[in-house]
Short mmCIF file of N, CA and C in Angstrom, two decimals:
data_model
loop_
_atom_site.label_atom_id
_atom_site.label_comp_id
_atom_site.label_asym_id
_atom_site.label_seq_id
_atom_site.Cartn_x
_atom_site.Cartn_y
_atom_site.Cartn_z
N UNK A 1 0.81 -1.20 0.00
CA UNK A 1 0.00 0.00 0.00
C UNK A 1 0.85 1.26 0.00
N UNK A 2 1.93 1.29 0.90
CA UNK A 2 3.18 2.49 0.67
C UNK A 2 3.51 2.92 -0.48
N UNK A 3 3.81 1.88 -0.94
CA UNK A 3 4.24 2.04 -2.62
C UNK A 3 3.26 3.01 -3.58
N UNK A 4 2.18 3.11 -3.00
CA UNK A 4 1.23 3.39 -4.36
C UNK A 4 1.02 5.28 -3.56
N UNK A 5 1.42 5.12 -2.84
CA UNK A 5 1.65 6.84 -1.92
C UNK A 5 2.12 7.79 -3.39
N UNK A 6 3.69 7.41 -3.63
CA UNK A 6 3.92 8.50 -4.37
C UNK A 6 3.34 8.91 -5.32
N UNK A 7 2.88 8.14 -6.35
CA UNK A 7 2.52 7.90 -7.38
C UNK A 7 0.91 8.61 -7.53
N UNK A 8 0.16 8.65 -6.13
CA UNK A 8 -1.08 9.14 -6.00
C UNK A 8 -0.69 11.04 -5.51
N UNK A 9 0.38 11.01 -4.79
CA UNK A 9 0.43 12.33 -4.41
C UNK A 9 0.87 13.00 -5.70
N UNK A 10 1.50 12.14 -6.93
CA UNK A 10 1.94 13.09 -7.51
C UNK A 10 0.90 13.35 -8.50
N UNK A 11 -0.31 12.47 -8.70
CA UNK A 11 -1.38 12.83 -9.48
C UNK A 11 -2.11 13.98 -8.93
N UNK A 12 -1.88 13.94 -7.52
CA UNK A 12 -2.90 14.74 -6.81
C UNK A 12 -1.66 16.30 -6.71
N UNK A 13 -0.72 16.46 -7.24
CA UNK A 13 -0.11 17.60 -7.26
C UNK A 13 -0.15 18.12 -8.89
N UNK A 14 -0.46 17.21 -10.37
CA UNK A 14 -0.46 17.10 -11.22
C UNK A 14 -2.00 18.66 -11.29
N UNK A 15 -2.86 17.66 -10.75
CA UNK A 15 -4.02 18.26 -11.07
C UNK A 15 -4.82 18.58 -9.81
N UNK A 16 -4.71 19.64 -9.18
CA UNK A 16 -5.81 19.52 -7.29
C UNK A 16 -6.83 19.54 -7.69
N UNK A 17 -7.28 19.72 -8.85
CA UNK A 17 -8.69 19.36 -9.43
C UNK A 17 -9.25 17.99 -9.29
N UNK A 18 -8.57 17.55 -9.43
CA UNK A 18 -8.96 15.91 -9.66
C UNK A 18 -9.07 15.00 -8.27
N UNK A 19 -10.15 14.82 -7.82
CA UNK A 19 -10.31 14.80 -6.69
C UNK A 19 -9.81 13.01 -5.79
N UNK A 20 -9.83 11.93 -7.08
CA UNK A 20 -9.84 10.78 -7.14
C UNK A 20 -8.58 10.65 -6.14
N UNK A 21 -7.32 11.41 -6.27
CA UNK A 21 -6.36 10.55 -5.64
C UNK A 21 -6.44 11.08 -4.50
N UNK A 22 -7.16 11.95 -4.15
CA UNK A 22 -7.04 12.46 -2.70
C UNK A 22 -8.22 11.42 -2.16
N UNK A 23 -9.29 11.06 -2.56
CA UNK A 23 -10.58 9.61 -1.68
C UNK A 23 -9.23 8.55 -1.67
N UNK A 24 -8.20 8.14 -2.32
CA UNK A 24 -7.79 6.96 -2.95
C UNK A 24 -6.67 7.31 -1.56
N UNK A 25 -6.02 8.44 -1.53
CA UNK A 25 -4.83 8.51 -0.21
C UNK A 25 -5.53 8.74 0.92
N UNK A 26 -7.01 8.83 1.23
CA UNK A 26 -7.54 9.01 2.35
C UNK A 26 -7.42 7.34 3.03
N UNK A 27 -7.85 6.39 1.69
CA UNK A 27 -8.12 5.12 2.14
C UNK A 27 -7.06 4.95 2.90
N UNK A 28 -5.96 5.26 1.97
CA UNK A 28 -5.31 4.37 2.17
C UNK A 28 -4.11 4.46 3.55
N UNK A 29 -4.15 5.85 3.66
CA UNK A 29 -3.92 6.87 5.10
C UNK A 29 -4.29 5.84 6.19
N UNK A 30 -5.65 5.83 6.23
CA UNK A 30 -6.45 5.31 6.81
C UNK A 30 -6.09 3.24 6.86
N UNK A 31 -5.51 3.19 6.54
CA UNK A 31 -5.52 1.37 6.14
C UNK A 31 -3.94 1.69 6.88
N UNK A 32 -2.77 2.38 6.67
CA UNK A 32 -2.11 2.67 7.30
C UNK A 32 -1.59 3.14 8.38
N UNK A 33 -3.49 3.36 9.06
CA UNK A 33 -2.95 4.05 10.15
C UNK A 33 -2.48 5.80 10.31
N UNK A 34 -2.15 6.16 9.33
CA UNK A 34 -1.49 7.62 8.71
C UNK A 34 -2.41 8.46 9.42
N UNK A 35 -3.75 8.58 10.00
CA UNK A 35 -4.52 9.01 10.28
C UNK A 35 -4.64 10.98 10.04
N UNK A 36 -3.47 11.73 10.79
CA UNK A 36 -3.08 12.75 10.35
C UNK A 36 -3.15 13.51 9.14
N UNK A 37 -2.63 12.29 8.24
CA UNK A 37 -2.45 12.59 6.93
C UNK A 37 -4.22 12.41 6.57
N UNK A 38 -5.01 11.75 6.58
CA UNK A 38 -6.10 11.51 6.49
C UNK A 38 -6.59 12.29 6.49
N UNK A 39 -6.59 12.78 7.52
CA UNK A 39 -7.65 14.25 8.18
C UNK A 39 -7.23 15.44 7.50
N UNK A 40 -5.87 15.60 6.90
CA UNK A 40 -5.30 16.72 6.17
C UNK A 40 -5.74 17.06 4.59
N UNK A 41 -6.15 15.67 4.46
CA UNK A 41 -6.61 15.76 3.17
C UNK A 41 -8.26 15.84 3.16
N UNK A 42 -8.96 15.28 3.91
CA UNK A 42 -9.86 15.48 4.18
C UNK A 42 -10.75 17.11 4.55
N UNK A 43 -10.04 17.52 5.12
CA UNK A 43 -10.01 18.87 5.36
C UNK A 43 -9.92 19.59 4.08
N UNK A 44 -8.91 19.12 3.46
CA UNK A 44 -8.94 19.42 1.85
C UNK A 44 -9.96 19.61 1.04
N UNK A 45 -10.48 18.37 0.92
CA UNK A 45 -11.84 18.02 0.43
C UNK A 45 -13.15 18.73 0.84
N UNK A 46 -12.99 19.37 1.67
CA UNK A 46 -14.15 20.10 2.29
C UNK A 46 -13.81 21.50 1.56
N UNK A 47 -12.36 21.84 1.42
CA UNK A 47 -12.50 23.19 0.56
C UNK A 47 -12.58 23.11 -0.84
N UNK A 48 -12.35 21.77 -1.49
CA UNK A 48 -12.38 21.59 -3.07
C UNK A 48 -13.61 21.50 -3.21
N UNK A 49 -14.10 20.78 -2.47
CA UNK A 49 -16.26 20.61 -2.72
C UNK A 49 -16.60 20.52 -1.24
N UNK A 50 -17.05 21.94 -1.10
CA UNK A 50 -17.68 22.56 -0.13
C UNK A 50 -19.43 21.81 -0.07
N UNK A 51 -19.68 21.07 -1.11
CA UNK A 51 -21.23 21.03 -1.23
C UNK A 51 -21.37 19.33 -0.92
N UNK A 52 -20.27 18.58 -0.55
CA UNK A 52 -20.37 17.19 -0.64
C UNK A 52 -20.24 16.71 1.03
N UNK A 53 -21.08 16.28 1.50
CA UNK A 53 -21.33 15.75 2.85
C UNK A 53 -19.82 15.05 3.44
N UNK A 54 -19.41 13.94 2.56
CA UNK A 54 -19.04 12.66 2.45
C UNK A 54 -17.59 13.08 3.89
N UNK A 55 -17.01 14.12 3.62
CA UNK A 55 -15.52 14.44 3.95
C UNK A 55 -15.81 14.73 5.24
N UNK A 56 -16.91 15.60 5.88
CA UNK A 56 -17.14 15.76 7.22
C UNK A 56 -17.58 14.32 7.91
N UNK A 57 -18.55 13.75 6.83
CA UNK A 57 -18.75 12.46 7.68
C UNK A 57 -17.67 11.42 7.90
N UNK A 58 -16.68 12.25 7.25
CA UNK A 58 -14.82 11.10 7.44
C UNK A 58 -14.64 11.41 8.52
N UNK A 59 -14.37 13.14 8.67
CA UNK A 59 -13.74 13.92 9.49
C UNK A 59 -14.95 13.81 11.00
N UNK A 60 -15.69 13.17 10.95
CA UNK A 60 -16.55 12.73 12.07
C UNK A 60 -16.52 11.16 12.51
N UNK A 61 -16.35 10.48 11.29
CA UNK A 61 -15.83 9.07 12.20
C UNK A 61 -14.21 9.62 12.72
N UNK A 62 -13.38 10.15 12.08
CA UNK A 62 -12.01 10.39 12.69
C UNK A 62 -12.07 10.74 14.06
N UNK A 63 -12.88 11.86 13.87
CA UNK A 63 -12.89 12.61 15.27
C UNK A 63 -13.31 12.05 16.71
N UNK A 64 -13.96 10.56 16.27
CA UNK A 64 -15.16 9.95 17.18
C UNK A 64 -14.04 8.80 17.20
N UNK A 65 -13.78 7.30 16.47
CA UNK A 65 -13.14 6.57 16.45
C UNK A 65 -11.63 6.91 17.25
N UNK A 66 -10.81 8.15 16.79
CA UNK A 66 -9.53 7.87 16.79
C UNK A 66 -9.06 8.97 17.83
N UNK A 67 -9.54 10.20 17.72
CA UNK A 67 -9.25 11.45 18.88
C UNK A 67 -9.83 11.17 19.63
N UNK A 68 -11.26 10.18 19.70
CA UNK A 68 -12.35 10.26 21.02
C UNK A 68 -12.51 11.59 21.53
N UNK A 69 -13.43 12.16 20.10
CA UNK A 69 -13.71 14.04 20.66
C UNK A 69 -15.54 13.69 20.45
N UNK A 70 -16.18 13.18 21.21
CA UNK A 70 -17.78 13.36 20.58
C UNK A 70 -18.30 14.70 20.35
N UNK A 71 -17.39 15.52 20.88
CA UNK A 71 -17.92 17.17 20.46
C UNK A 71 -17.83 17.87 18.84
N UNK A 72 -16.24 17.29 18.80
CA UNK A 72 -16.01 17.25 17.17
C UNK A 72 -16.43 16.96 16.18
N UNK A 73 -16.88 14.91 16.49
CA UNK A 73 -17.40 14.53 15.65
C UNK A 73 -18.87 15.05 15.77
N UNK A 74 -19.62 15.80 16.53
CA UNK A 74 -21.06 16.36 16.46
C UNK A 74 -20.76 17.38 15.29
N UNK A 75 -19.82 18.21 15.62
CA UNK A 75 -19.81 19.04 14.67
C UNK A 75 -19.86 18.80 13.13
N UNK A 76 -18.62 17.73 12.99
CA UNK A 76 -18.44 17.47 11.45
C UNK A 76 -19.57 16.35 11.27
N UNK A 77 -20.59 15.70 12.09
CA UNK A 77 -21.65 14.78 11.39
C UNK A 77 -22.97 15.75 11.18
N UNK A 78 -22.98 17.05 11.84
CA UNK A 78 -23.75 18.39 11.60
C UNK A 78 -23.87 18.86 10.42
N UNK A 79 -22.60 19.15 10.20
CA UNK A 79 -21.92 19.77 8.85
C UNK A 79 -22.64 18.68 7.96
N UNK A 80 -22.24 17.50 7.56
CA UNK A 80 -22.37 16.31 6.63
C UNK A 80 -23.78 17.00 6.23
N UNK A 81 -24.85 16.48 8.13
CA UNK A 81 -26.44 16.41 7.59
C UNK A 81 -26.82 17.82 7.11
N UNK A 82 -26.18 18.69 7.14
CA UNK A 82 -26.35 20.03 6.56
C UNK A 82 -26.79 20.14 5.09
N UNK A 83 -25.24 19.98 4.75
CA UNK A 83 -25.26 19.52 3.34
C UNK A 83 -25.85 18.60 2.61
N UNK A 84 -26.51 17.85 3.43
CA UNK A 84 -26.96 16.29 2.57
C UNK A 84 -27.92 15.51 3.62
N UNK A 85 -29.37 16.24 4.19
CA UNK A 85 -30.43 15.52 5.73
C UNK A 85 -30.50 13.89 4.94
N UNK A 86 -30.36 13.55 4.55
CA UNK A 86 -30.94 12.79 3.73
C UNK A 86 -29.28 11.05 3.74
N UNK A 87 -28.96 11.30 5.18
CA UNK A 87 -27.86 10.01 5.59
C UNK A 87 -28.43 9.58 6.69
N UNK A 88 -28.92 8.39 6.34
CA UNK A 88 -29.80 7.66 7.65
C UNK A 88 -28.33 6.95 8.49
N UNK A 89 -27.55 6.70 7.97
CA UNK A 89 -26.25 6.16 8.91
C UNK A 89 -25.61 7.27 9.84
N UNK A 90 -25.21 8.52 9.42
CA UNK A 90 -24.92 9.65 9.63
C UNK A 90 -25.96 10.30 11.03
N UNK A 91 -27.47 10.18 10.57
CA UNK A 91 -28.51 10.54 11.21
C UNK A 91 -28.29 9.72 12.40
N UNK A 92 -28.20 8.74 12.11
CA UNK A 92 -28.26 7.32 13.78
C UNK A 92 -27.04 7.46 14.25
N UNK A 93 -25.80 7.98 14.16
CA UNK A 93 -24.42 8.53 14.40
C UNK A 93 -24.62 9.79 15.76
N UNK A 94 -25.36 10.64 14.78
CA UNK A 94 -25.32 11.96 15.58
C UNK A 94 -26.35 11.85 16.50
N UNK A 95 -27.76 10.82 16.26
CA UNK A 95 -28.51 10.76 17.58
C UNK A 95 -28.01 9.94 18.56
N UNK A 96 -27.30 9.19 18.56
CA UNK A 96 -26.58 7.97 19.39
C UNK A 96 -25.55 9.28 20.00
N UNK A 97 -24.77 9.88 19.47
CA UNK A 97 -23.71 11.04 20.23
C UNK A 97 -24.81 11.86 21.05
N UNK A 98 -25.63 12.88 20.51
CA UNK A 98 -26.69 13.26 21.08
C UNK A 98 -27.45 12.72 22.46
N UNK A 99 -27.76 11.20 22.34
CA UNK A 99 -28.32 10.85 23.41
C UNK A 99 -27.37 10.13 24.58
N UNK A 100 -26.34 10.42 23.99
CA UNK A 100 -25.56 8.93 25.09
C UNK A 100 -24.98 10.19 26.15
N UNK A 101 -24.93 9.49 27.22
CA UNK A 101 -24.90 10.13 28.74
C UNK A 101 -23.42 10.26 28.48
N UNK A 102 -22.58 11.57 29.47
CA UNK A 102 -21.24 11.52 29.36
C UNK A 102 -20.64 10.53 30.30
N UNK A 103 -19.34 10.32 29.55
CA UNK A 103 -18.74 8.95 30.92
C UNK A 103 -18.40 9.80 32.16
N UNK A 104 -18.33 8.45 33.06
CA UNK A 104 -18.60 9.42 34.32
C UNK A 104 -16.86 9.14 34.78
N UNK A 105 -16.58 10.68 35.19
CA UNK A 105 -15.53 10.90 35.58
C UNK A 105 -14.78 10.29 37.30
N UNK A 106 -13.68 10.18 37.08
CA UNK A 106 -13.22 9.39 38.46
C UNK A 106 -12.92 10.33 39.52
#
C-alpha cells in the first residue's frame, strides 16, 4: 500500500482538481494508520467541494473513532447532515452522540 503513496500524491499535485487521488490517499492513510495525513486531506476536500457531505462524515468518524472528541465529531456529522439531511447512517451517528450520557468521571 506504501508504494502506491507517491505515485497518488503526484497525481494529486499534477491536477488539485482531480479529486480521485485524494478519496484513494484518504483510504489508504487510513488502512495505514497515517490518520493525520487523512484528516489533512480530508479537510482538503471540504474546501475543493464545499457542497459534498461525504468528507465531514470522514472527518466525524475520525474525530469519534480515533481522537475520542464526541464534540467534534457532532460538529463534522452536523456539517455532513447540513449539506446532505438525507444520511440515515450519519442521522443514527449523531442521535446515538446526542443521546448517550457523558462517561462518568473518576
Amino acid at each position: 500500500l506504501a508504494d502506491a503513496i507517491p505515485y497518488l500524491e503526484h497525481a494529486r499535485q499534477l491536477d488539485p482538481l482531480y479529486l480521485t487521488p485524494r478519496w484513494n490517499l484518504v483510504r489508504l492513510y487510513q488502512q495505514l494508520r497515517r490518520q493525520p495525513d487523512a484528516e489533512t486531506l480530508l479537510l482538503e476536500l471540504t474546501t475543493l467541494t464545499p457542497n459534498d457531505p461525504r468528507p465531514y462524515a470522514e472527518l466525524g468518524r475520525l474525530a469519534f473513532d480515533i481522537h475520542h472528541d464526541p464534540a467534534r465529531a457532532r460538529d463534522f456529522y452536523t456539517q455532513s447532515l447540513t449539506i446532505d439531511p438525507h444520511q440515515p447512517e450519519i442521522q443514527e451517528l449523531l442521535i446515538r452522540l446526542n443521546t448517550s450520557a457523558p462517561p462518568d468521571k473518576p
